[in-house]
PDB file of C-alpha atoms in Angstrom:
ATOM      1  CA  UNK A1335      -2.526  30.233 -42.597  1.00 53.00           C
ATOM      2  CA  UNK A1336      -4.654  27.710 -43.373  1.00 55.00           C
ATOM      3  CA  UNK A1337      -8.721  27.327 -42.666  1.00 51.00           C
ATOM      4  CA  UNK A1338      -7.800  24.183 -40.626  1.00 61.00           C
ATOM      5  CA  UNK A1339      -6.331  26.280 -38.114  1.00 88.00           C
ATOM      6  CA  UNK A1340      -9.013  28.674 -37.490  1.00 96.00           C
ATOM      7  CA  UNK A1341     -11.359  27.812 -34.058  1.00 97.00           C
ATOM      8  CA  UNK A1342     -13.643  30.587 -33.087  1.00 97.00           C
ATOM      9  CA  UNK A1343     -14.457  30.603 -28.816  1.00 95.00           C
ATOM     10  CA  UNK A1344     -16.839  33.150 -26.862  1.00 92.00           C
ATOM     11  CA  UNK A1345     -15.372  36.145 -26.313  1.00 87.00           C
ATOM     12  CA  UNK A1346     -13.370  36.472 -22.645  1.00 88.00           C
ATOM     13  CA  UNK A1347     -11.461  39.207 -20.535  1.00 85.00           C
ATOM     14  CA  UNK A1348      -8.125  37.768 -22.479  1.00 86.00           C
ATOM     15  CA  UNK A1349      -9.269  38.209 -26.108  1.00 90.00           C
ATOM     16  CA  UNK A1350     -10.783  41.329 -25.699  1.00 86.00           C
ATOM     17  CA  UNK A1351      -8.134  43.328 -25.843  1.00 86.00           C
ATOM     18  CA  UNK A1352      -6.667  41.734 -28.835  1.00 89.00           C
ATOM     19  CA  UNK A1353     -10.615  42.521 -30.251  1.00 87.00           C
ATOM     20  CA  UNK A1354      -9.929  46.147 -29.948  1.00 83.00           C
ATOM     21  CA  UNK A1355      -6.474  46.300 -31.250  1.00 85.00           C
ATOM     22  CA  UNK A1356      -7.911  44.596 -34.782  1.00 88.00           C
ATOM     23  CA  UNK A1357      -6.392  47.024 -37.419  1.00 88.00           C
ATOM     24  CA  UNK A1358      -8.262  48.026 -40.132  1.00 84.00           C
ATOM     25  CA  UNK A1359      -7.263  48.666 -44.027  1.00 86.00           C
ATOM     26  CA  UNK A1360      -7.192  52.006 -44.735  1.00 84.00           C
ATOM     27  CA  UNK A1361     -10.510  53.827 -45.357  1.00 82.00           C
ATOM     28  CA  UNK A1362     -12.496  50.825 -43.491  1.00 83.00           C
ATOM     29  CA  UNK A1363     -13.027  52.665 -40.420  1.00 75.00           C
ATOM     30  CA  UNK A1364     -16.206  54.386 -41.754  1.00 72.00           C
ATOM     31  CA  UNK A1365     -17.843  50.928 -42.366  1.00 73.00           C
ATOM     32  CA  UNK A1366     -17.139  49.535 -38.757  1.00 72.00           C
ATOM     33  CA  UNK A1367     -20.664  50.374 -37.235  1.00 68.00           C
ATOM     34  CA  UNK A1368     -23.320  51.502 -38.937  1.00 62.00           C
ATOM     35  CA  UNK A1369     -25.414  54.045 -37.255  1.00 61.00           C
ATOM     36  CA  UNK A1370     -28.301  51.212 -36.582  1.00 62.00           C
ATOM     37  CA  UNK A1371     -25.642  49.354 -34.666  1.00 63.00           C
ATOM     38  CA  UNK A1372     -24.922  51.939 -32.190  1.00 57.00           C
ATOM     39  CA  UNK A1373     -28.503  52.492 -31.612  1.00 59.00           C
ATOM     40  CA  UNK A1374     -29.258  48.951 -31.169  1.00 62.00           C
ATOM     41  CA  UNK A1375     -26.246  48.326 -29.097  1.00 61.00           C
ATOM     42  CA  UNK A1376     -27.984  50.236 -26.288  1.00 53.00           C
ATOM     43  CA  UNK A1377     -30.972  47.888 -26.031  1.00 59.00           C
ATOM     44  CA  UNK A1378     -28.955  44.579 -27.070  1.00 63.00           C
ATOM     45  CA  UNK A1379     -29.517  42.099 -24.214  1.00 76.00           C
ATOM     46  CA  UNK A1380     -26.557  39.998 -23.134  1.00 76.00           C
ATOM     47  CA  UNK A1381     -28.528  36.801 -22.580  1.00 84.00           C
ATOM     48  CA  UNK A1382     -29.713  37.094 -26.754  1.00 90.00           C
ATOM     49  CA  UNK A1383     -25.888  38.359 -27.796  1.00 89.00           C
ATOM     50  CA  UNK A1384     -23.781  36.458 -29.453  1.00 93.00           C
ATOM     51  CA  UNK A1385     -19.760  37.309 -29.877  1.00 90.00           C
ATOM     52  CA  UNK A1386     -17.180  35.279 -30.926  1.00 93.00           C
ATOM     53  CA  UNK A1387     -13.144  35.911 -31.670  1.00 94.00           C
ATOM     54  CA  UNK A1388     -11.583  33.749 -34.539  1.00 97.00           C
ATOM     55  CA  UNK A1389      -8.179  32.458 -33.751  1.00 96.00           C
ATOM     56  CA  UNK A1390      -5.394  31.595 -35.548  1.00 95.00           C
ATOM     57  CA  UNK A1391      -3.541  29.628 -33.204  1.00 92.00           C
ATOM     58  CA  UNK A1392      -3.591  32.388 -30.321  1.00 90.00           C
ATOM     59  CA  UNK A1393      -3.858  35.094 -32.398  1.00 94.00           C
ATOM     60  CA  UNK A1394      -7.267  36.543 -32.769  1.00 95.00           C
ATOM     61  CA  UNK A1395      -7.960  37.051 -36.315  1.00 96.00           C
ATOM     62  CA  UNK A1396     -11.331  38.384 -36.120  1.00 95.00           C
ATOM     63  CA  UNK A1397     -14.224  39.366 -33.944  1.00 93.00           C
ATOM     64  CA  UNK A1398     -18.007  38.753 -34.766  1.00 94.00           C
ATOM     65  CA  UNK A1399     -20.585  39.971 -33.031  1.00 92.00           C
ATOM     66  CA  UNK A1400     -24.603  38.423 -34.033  1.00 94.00           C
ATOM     67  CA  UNK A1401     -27.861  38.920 -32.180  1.00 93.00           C
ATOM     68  CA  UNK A1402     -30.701  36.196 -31.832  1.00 95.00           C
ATOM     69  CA  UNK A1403     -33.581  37.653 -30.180  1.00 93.00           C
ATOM     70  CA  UNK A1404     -37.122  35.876 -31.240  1.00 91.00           C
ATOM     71  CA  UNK A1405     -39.362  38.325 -30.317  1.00 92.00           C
ATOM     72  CA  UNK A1406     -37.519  41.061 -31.963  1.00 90.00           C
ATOM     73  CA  UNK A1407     -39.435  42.154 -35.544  1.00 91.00           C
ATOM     74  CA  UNK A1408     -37.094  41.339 -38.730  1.00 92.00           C
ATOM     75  CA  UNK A1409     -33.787  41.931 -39.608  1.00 94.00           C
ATOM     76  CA  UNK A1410     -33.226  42.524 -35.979  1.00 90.00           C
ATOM     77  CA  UNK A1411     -34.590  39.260 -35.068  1.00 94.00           C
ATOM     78  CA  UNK A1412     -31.704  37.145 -36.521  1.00 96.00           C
ATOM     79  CA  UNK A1413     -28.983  39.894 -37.095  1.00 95.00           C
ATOM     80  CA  UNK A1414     -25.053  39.807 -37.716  1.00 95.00           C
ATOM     81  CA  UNK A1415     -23.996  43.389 -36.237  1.00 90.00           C
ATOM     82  CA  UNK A1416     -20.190  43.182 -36.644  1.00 89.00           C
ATOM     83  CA  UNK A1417     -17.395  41.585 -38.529  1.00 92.00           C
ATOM     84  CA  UNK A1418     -14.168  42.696 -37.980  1.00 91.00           C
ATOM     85  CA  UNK A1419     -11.308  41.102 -39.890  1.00 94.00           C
ATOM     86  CA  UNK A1420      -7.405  42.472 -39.013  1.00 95.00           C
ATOM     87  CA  UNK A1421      -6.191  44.087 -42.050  1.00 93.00           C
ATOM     88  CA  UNK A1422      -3.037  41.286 -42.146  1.00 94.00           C
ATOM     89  CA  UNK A1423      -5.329  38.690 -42.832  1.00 95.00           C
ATOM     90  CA  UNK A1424      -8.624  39.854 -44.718  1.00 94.00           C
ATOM     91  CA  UNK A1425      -8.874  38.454 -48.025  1.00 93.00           C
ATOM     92  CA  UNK A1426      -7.814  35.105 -46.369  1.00 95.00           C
ATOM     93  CA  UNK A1427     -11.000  33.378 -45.334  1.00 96.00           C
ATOM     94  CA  UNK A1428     -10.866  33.936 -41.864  1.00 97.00           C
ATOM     95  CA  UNK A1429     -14.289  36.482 -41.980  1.00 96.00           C
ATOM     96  CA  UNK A1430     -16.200  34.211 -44.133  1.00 97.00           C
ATOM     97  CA  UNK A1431     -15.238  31.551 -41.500  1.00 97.00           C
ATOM     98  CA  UNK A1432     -16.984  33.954 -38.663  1.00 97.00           C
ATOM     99  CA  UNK A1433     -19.881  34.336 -40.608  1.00 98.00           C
ATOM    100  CA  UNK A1434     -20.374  30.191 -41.463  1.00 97.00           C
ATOM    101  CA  UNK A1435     -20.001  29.885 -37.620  1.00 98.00           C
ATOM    102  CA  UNK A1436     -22.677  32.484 -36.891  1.00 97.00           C
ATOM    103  CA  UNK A1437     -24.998  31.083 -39.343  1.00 98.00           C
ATOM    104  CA  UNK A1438     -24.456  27.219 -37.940  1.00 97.00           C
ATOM    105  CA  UNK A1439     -25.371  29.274 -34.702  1.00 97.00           C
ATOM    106  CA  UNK A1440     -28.219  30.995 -36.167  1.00 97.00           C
ATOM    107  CA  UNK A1441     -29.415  27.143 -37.522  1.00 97.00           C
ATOM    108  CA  UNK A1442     -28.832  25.003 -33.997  1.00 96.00           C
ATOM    109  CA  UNK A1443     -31.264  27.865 -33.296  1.00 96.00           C
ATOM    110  CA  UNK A1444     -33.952  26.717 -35.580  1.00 96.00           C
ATOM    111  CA  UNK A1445     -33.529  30.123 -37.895  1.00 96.00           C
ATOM    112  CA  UNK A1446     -33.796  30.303 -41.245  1.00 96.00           C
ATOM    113  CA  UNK A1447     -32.716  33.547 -42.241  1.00 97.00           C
ATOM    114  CA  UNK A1448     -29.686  35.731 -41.321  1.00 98.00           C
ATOM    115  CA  UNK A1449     -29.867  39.518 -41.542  1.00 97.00           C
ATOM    116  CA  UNK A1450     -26.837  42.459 -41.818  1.00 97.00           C
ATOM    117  CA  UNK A1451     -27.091  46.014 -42.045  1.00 94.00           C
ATOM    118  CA  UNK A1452     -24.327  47.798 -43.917  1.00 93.00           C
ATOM    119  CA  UNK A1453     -23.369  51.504 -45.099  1.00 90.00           C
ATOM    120  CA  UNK A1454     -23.174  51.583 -48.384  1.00 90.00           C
ATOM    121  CA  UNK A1455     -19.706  52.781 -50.344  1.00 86.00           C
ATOM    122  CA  UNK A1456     -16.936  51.800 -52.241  1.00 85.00           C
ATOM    123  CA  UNK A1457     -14.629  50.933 -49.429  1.00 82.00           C
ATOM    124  CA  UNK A1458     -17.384  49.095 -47.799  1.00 87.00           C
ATOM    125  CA  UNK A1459     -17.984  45.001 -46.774  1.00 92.00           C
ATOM    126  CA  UNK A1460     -21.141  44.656 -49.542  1.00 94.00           C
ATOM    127  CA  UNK A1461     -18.645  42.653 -51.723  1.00 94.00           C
ATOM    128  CA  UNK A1462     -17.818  40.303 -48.980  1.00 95.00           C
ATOM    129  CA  UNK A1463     -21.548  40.097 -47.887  1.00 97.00           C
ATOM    130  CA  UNK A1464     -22.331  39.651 -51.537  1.00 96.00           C
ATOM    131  CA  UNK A1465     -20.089  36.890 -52.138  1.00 96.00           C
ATOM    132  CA  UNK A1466     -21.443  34.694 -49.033  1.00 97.00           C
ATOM    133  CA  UNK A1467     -24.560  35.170 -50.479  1.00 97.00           C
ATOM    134  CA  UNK A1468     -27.156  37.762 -49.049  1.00 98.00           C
ATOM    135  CA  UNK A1469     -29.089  39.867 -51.000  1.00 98.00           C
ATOM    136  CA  UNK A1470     -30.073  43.481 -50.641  1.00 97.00           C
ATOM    137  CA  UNK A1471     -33.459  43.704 -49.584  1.00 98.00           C
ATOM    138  CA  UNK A1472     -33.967  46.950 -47.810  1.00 97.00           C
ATOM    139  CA  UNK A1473     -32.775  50.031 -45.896  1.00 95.00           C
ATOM    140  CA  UNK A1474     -33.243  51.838 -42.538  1.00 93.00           C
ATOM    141  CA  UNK A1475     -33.660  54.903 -42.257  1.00 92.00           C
ATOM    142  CA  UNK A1476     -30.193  55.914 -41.597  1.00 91.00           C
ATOM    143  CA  UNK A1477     -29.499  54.661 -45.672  1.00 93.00           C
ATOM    144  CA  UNK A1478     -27.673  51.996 -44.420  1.00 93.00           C
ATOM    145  CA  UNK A1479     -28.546  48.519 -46.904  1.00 96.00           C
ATOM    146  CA  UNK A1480     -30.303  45.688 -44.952  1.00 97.00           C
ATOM    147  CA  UNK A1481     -28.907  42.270 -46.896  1.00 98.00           C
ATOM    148  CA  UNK A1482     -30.493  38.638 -45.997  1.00 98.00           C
ATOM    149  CA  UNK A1483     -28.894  35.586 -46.073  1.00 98.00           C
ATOM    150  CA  UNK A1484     -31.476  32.256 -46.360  1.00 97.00           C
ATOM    151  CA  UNK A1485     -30.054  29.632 -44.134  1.00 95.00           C
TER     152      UNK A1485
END
């Protein structure tokens, strides 16, 4: 699989099913949503959402799931809530490719920064976050790390 072949598209009635059957790597399923996610998930308004699926061919690879919402106070402002990679392929590219698109997003937009919240643990995405390049800068009050990302 090559990065060539990877196009990401909104998310639709035929990829979300293939969305929810994403497997995981074993002991990932405690890092899917942090508890901030859930709560913000109830107030998340459609017309500031922002999911995508990454194919591979036809084959989603990956779902991502950001937030742009201007008049919401920092990290929720500019936020990536979700990146789920299937187990088969993590390690290949394919998530880092979700995140550049959200961020190219997050610039057409006119932001600058890009925030995630993450649970903390050994099992958990802060190497992959790390690696793109945010940095720790806080946490909620749930103890879940808030990382930014300067566009």
């Amino acid at each position: 699989m090559g990065m060539s072949e990877l196009r990401i598209e909104a998310l639709s009635a035929r990829t979300i099913v293939a969305v929810n059957a994403l497997s995981l790597k074993p002991g990932q399923e405690q890092f899917v949503t942090p508890v901030s996610y859930s709560v913000a998930a109830a107030v998340t308004d459609p017309r500031t959402s922002w999911q995508r699926v990454v194919l591979d061919g036809d084959e989603v690879r990956a779902f991502i799931h950001g937030n742009f919402d201007p008049s919401a106070e920092a990290p929720f402002s500019s936020i990536l809530w979700r990146v789920n990679v299937d187990a088969d392929v993590q390690g290949r590219g394919v998530g880092r490719f979700a995140v550049h698109a959200l961020a190219d997003e997050a610039r057409s937009r006119g932001i600058e920064v890009l925030h995630v919240i993450y649970e903390p643990g050994e099992l958990g995405p802060e190497s992959f976050f790390t690696r793109l390049g945010f940095t720790p800068v806080g946490e909620t009050e749930y103890g879940e790390v808030i990382a930014r990302y300067s566009l």
